[in-house]
mmCIF file of C-alpha atoms in Angstrom:
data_model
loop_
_atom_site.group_PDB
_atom_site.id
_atom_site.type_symbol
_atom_site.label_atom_id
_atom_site.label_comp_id
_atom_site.label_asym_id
_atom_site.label_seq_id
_atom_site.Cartn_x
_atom_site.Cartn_y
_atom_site.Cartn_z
ATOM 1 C CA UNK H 1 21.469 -20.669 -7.312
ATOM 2 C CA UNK H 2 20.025 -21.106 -10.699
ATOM 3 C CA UNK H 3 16.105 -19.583 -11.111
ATOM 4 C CA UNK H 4 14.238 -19.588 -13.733
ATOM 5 C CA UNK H 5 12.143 -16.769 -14.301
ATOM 6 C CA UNK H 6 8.661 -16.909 -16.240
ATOM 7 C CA UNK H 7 7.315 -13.829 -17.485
ATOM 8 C CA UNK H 8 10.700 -12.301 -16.796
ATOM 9 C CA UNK H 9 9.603 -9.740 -19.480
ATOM 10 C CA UNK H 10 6.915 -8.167 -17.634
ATOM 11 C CA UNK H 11 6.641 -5.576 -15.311
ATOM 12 C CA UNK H 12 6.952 -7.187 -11.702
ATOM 13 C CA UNK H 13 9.217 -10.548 -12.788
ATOM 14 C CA UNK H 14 11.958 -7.934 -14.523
ATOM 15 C CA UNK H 15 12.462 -6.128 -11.062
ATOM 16 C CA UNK H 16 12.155 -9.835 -9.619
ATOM 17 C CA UNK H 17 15.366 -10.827 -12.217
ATOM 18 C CA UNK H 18 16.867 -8.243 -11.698
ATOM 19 C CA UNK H 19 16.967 -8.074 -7.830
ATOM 20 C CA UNK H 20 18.033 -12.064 -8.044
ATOM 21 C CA UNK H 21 21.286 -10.974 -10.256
ATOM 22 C CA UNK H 22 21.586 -8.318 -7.870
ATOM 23 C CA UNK H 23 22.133 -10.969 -4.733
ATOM 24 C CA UNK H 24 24.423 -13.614 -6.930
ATOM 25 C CA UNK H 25 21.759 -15.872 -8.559
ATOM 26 C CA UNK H 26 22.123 -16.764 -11.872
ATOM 27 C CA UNK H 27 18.522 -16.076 -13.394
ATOM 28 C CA UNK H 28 17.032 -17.517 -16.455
ATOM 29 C CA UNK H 29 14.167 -15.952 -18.369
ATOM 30 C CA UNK H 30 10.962 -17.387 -20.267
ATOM 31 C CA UNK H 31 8.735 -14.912 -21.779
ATOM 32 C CA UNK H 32 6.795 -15.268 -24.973
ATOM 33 C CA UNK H 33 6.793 -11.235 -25.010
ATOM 34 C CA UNK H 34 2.964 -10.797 -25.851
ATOM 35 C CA UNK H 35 3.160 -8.678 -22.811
ATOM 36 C CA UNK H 36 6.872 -8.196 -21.460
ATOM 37 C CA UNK H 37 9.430 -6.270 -22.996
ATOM 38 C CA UNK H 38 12.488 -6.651 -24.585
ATOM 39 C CA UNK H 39 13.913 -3.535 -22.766
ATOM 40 C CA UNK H 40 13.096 -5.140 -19.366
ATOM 41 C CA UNK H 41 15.311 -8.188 -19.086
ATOM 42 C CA UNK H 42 18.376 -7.713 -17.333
ATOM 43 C CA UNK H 43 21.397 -8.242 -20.091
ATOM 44 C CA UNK H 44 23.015 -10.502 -17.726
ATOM 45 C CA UNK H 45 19.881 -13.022 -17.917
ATOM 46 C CA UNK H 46 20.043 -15.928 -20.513
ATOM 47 C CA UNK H 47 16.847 -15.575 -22.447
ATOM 48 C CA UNK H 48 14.435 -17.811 -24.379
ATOM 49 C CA UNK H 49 11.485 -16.498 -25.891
ATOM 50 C CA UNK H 50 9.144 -18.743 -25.456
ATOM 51 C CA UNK H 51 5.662 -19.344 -24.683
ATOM 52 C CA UNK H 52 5.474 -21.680 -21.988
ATOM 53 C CA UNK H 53 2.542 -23.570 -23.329
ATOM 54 C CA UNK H 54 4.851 -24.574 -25.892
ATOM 55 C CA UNK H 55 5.681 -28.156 -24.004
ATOM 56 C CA UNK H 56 8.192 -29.301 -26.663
ATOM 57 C CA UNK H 57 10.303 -26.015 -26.332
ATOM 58 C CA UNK H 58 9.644 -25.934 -22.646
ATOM 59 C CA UNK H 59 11.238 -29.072 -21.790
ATOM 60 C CA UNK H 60 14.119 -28.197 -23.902
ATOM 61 C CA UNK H 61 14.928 -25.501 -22.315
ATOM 62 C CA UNK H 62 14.330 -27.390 -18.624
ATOM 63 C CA UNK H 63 17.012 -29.881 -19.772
ATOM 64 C CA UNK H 64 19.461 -27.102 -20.819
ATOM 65 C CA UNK H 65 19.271 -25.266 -17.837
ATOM 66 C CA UNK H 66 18.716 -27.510 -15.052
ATOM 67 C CA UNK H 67 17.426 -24.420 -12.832
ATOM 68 C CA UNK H 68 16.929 -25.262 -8.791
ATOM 69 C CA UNK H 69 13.705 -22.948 -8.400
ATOM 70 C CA UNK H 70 11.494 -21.770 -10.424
ATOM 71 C CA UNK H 71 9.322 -18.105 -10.169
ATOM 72 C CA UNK H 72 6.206 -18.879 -12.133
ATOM 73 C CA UNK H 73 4.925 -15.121 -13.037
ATOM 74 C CA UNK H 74 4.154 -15.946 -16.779
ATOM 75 C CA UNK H 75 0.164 -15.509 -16.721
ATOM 76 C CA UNK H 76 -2.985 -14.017 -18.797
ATOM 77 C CA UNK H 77 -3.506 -11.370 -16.319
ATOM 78 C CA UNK H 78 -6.627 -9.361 -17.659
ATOM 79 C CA UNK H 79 -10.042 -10.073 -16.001
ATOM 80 C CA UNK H 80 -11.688 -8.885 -18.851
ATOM 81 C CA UNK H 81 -9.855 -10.844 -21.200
ATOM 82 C CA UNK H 82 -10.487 -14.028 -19.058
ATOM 83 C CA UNK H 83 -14.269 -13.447 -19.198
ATOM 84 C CA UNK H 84 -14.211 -12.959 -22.679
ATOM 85 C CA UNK H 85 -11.938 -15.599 -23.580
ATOM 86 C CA UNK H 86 -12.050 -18.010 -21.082
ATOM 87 C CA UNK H 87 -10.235 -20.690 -22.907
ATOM 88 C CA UNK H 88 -7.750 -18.941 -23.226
ATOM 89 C CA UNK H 89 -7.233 -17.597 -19.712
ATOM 90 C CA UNK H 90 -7.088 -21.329 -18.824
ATOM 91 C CA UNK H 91 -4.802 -22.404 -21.571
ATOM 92 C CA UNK H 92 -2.091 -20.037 -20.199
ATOM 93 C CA UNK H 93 -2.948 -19.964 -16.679
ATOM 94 C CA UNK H 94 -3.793 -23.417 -16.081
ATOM 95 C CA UNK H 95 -2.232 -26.041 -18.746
ATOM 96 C CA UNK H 96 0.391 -23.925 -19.059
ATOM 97 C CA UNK H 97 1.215 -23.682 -15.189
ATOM 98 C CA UNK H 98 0.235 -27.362 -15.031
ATOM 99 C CA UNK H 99 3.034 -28.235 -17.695
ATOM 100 C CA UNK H 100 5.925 -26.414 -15.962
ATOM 101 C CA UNK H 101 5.326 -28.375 -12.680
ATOM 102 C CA UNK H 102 5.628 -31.546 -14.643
ATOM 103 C CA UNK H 103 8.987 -30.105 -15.780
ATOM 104 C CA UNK H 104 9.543 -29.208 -12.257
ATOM 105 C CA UNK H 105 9.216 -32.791 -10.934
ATOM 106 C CA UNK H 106 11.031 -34.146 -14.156
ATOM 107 C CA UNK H 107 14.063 -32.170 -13.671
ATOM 108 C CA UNK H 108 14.107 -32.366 -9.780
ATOM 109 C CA UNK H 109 13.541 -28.407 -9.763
ATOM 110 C CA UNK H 110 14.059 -27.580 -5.600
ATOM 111 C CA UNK H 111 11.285 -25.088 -5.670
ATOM 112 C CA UNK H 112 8.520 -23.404 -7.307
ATOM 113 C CA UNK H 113 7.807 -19.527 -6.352
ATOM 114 C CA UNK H 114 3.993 -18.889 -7.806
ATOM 115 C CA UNK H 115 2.666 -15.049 -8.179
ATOM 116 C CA UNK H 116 -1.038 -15.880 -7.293
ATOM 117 C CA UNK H 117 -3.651 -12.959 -7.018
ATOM 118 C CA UNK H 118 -4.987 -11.421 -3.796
ATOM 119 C CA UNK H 119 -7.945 -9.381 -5.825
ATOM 120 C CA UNK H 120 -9.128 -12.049 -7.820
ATOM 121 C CA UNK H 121 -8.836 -14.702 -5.692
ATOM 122 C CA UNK H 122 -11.307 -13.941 -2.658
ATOM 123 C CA UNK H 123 -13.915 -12.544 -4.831
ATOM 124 C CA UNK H 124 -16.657 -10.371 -3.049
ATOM 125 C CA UNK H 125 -16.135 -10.358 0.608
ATOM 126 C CA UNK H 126 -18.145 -8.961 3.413
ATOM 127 C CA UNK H 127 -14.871 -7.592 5.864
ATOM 128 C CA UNK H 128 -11.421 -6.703 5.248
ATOM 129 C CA UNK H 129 -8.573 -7.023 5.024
ATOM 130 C CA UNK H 130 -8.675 -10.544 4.557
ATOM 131 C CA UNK H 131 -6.492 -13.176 5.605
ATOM 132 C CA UNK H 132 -5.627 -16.857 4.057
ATOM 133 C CA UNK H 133 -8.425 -18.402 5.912
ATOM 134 C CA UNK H 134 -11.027 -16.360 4.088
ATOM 135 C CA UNK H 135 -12.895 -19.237 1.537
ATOM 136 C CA UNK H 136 -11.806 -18.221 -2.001
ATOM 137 C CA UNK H 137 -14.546 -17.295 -4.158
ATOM 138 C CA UNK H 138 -13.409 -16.479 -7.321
ATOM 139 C CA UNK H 139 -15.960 -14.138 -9.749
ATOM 140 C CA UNK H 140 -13.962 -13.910 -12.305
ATOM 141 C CA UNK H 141 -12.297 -16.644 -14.736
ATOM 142 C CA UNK H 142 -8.827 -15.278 -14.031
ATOM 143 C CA UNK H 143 -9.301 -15.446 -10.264
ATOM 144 C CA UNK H 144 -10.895 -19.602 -10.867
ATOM 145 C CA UNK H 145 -7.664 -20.213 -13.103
ATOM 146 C CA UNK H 146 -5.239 -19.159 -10.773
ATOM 147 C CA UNK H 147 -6.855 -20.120 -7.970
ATOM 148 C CA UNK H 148 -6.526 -23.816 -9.534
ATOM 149 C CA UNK H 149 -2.653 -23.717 -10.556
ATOM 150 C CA UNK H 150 -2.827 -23.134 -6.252
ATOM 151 C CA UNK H 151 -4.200 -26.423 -5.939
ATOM 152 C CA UNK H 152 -2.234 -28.010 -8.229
ATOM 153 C CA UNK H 153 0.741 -26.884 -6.222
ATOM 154 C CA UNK H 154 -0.514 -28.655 -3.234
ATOM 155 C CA UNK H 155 -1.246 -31.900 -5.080
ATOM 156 C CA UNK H 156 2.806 -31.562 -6.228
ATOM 157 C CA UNK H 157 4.056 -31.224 -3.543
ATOM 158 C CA UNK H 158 1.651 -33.936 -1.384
ATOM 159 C CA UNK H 159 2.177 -36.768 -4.582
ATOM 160 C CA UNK H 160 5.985 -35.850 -5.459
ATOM 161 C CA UNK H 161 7.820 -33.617 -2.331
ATOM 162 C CA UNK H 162 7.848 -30.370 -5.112
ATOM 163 C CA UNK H 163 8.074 -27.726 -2.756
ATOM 164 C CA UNK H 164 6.409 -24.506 -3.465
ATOM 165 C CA UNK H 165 5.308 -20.992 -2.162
ATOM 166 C CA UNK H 166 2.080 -19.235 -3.112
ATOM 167 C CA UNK H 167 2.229 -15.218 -3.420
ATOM 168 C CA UNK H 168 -1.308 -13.720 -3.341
ATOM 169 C CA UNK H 169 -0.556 -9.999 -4.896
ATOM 170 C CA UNK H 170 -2.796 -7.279 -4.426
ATOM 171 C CA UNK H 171 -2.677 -4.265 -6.838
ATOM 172 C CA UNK H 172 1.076 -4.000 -7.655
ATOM 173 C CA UNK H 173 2.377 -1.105 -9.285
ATOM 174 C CA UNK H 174 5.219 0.984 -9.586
ATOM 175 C CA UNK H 175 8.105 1.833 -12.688
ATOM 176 C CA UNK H 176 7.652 -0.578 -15.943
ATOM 177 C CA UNK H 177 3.912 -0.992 -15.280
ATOM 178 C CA UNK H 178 1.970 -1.027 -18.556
ATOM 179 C CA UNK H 179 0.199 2.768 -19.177
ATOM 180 C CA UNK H 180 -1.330 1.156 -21.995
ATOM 181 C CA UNK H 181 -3.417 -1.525 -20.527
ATOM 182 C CA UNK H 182 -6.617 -2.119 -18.826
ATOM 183 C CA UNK H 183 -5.283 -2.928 -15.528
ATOM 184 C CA UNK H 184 -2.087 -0.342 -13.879
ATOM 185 C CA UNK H 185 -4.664 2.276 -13.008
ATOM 186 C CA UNK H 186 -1.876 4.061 -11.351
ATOM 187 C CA UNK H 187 0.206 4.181 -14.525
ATOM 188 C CA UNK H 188 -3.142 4.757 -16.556
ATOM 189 C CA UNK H 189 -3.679 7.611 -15.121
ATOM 190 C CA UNK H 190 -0.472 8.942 -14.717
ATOM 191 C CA UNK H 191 -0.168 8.330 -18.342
ATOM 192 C CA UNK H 192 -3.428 10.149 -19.240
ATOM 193 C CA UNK H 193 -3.251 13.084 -16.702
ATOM 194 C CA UNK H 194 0.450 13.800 -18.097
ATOM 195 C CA UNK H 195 -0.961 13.995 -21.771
ATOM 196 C CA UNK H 196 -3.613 16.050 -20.757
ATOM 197 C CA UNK H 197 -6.327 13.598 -21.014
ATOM 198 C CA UNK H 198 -9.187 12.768 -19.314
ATOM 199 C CA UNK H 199 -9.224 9.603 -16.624
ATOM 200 C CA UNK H 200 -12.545 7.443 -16.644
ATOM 201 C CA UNK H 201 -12.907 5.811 -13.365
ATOM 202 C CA UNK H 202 -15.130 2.500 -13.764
ATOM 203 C CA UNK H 203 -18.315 2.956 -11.131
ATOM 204 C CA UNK H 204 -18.489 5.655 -8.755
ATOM 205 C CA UNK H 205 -15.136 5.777 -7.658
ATOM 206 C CA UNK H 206 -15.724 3.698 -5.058
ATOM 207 C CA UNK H 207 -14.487 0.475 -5.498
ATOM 208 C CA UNK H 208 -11.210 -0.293 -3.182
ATOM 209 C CA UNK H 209 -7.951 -1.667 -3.505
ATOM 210 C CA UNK H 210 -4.881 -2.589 -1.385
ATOM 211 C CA UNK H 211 -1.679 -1.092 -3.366
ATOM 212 C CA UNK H 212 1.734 -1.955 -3.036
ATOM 213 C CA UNK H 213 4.988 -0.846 -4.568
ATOM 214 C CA UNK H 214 6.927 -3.031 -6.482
ATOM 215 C CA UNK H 215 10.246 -3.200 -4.601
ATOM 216 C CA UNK H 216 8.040 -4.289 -1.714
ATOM 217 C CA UNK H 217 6.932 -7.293 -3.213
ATOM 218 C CA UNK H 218 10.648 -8.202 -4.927
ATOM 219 C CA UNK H 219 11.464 -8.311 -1.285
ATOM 220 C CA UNK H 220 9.251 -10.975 -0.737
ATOM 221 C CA UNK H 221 10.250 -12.812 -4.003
ATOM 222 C CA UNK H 222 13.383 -13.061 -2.354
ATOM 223 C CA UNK H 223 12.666 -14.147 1.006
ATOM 224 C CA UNK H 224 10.869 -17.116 -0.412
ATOM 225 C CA UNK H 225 13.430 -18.422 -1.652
ATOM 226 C CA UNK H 226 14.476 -20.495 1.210
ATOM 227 C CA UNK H 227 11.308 -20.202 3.266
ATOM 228 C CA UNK H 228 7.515 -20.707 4.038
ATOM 229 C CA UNK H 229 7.385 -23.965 2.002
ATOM 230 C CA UNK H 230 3.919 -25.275 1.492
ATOM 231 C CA UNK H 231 2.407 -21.932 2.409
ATOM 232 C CA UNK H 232 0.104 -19.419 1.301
ATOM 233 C CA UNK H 233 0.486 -15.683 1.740
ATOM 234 C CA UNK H 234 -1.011 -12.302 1.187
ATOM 235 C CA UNK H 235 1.140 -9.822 0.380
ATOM 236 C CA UNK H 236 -0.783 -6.551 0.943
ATOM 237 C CA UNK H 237 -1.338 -3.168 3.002
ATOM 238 C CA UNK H 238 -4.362 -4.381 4.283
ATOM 239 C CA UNK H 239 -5.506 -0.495 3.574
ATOM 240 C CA UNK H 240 -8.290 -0.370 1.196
ATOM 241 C CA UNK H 241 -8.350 2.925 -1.044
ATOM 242 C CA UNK H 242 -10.458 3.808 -3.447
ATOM 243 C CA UNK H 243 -10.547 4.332 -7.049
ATOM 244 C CA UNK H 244 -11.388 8.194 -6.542
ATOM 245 C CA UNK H 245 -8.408 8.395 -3.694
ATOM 246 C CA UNK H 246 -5.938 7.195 -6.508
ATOM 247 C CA UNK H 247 -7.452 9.526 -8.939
ATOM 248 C CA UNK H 248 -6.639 12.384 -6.084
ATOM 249 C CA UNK H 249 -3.071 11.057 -5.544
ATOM 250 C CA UNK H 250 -1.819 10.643 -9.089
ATOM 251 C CA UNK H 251 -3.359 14.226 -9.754
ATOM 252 C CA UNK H 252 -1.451 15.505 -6.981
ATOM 253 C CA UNK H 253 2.152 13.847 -8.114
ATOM 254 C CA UNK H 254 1.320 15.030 -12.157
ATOM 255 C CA UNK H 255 -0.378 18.334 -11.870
ATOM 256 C CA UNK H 256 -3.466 16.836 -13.200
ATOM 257 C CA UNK H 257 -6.556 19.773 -12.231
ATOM 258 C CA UNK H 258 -9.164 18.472 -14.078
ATOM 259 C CA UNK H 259 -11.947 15.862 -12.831
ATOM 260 C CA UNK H 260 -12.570 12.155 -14.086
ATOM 261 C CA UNK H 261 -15.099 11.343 -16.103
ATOM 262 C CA UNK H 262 -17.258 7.999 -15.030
ATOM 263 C CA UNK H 263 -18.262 4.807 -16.902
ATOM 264 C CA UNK H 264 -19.908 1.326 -16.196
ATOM 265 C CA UNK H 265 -18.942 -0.965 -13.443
ATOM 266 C CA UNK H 266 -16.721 -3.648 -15.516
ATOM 267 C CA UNK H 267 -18.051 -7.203 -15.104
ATOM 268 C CA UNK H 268 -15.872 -9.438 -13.747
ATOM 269 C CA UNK H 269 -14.347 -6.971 -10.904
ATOM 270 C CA UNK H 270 -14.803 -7.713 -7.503
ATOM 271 C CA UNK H 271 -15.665 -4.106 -5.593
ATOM 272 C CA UNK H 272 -13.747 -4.049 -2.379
ATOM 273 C CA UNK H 273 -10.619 -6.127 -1.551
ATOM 274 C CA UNK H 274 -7.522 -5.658 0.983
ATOM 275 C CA UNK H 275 -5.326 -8.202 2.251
ATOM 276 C CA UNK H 276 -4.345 -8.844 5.633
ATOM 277 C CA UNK H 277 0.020 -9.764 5.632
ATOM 278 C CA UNK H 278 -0.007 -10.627 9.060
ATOM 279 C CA UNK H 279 1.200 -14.520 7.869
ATOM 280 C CA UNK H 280 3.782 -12.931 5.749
ATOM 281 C CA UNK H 281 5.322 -11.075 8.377
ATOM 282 C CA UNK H 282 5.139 -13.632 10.746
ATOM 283 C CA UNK H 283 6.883 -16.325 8.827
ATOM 284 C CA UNK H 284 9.181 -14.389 6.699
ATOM 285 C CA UNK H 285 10.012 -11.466 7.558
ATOM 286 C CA UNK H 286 7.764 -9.410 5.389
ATOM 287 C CA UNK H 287 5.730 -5.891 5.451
ATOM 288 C CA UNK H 288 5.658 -3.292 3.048
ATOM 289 C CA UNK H 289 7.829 -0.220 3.357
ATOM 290 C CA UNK H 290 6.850 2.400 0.628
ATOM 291 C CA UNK H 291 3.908 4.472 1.051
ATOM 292 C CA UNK H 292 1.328 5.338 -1.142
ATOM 293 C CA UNK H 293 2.459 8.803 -2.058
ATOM 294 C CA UNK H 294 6.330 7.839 -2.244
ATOM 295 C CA UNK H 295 5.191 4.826 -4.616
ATOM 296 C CA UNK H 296 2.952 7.155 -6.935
ATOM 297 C CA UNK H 297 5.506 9.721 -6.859
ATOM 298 C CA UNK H 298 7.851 7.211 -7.671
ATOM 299 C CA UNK H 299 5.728 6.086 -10.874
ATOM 300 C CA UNK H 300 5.397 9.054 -12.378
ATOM 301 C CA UNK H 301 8.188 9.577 -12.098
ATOM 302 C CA UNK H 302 9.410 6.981 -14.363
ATOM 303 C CA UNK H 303 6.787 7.618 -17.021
ATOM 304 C CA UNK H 304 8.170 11.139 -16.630
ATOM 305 C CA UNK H 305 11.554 10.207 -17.394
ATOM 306 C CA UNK H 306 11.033 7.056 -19.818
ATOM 307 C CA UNK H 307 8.838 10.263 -21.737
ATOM 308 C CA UNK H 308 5.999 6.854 -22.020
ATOM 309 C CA UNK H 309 3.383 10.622 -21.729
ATOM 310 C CA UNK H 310 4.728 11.573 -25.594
ATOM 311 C CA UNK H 311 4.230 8.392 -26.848
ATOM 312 C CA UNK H 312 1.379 5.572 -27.337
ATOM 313 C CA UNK H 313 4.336 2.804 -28.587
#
């Protein structure tokens, strides 16, 4: 089949392309390249660079390509950013989401695939992991914009039959992950520790996460393909680990001997978050295989080999 790939530039939609080429599809690829990279799209992808709040070049492009599903990953992704800049978090996240399901319906697209967020979504919460029944409550105006692009899925879909699937991600990482960021504090720190630098770990080291490896959640790019219509899932461990725990793992895979040093909680972030899968696993298949030390190993790896440690391009 024909997908269409936003944000195919990026870190977790060019290992989604590329695994879609891999199994036959014919992928298509929309990135503006703020973020992505050049380097990541597969050379067998047509590309458009494009920013998909661009409606005018948008529909073009919908009309050229005709594609049967699209895998909406193009997003403002930095919770910082979104508090300080709120309209522009929305003006990506939400009018630009909101104008590629109005292609969707105006081109008879099948399907959309939508990379939500896990960590953002829920906001503070008082167990874990969580599951899809959990009330979102969104602390952040990254988690509220995303969160709405949700709803406007299940308005689609109830007013015009657009079928959909929502992926809730929890802290992805893995090869291509930007060391030069503020989120990817796996690749931050592999990044840092490698050059001999210091890693600052925001709080007390604390805070919790629920990490999985990138192949992992490709895997459940492709299953969605042709099921869970209408549905929500988390895609996590459901193992919260802490900032300081990553901190001890990365250290371990780079040689890193030296301690962090500690700054101010960041506003915006919610403190502890892991998501329970169990829905993922049940309707499609899904659980993550990669462990937390073969993943980290894994990334530093890459930033080993790519020689991203000798370089701040």
């Amino acid at each position: 089949m024909k997908i269409l790939v936003t944000g195919g530039g990026g870190f977790i939609a060019s290992h989604v392309s590329e695994r879609y080429i891999e199994l036959g599809h014919t992928v298509v690829i929309v990135d503006d390249l703020s973020t992505g990279k050049r380097e990541n799209i597969p050379s067998t992808a047509t590309f458009y660079e494009c920013d998909i709040t661009n409606a005018e070049a948008m529909e073009q492009i919908m009309a050229q390509e005709r594609p049967e599903v699209i895998n909406h990953h193009a997003a403002q992704m930095d919770v910082r950013r979104s508090v300080r800049e709120p309209l522009f978090d929305a003006r990506i996240n939400i009018v630009g989401g909101l104008g590629l399901l109005e292609l969707a319906v105006k081109f008879g697209v099948r399907k959309v695939l939508y990379a939500s967020t896990g960590g953002a979504t829920y906001g503070e919460v008082d167990r874990t992991p969580v599951d899809e029944s959990y009330p979102p409550a969104p602390i952040c105006h990254y988690g509220v914009s995303k969160l709405t692009l949700e709803r406007y899925l299940f308005l689609y879909k109830h007013l015009y039959g657009l079928k959909y699937s929502v992926m809730r991600y929890p802290n992805v990482y893995g090869p291509r992950q930007n060391p030069h960021g503020e989120a990817g504090v796996v690749a931050i720190f592999a990044l840092q520790m490698l050059r001999g630098e210091r890693p600052t770990i925001f709080g007390d080291g604390s805070k919790t996460r629920d990490y999985v490896f990138v192949d992992d959640i490709v895997e459940a790019n492709v299953a969605l393909l042709d099921k869970a219509d209408g549905e929500v899932l988390n895609l996590g461990r459901g193992e919260p680990v802490s900032d300081y725990r990553i901190f001890e793992l990365v250290s371990k895979a780079t040689g890193y001997g030296n301690d962090p040093q500690y700054a101010a909680v960041r506003r915006g972030e919610v403190q502890h978050i892991a998501l329970s899968a169990a829905r993922a696993r049940s309707l499609i298949g899904w659980t993550p295989k990669i462990s937390l030390d073969q993943g980290i190993e894994r990334t530093v790896a890459f930033i080993k080999e790519s020689n991203a440690c000798l370089t701040n391009s």
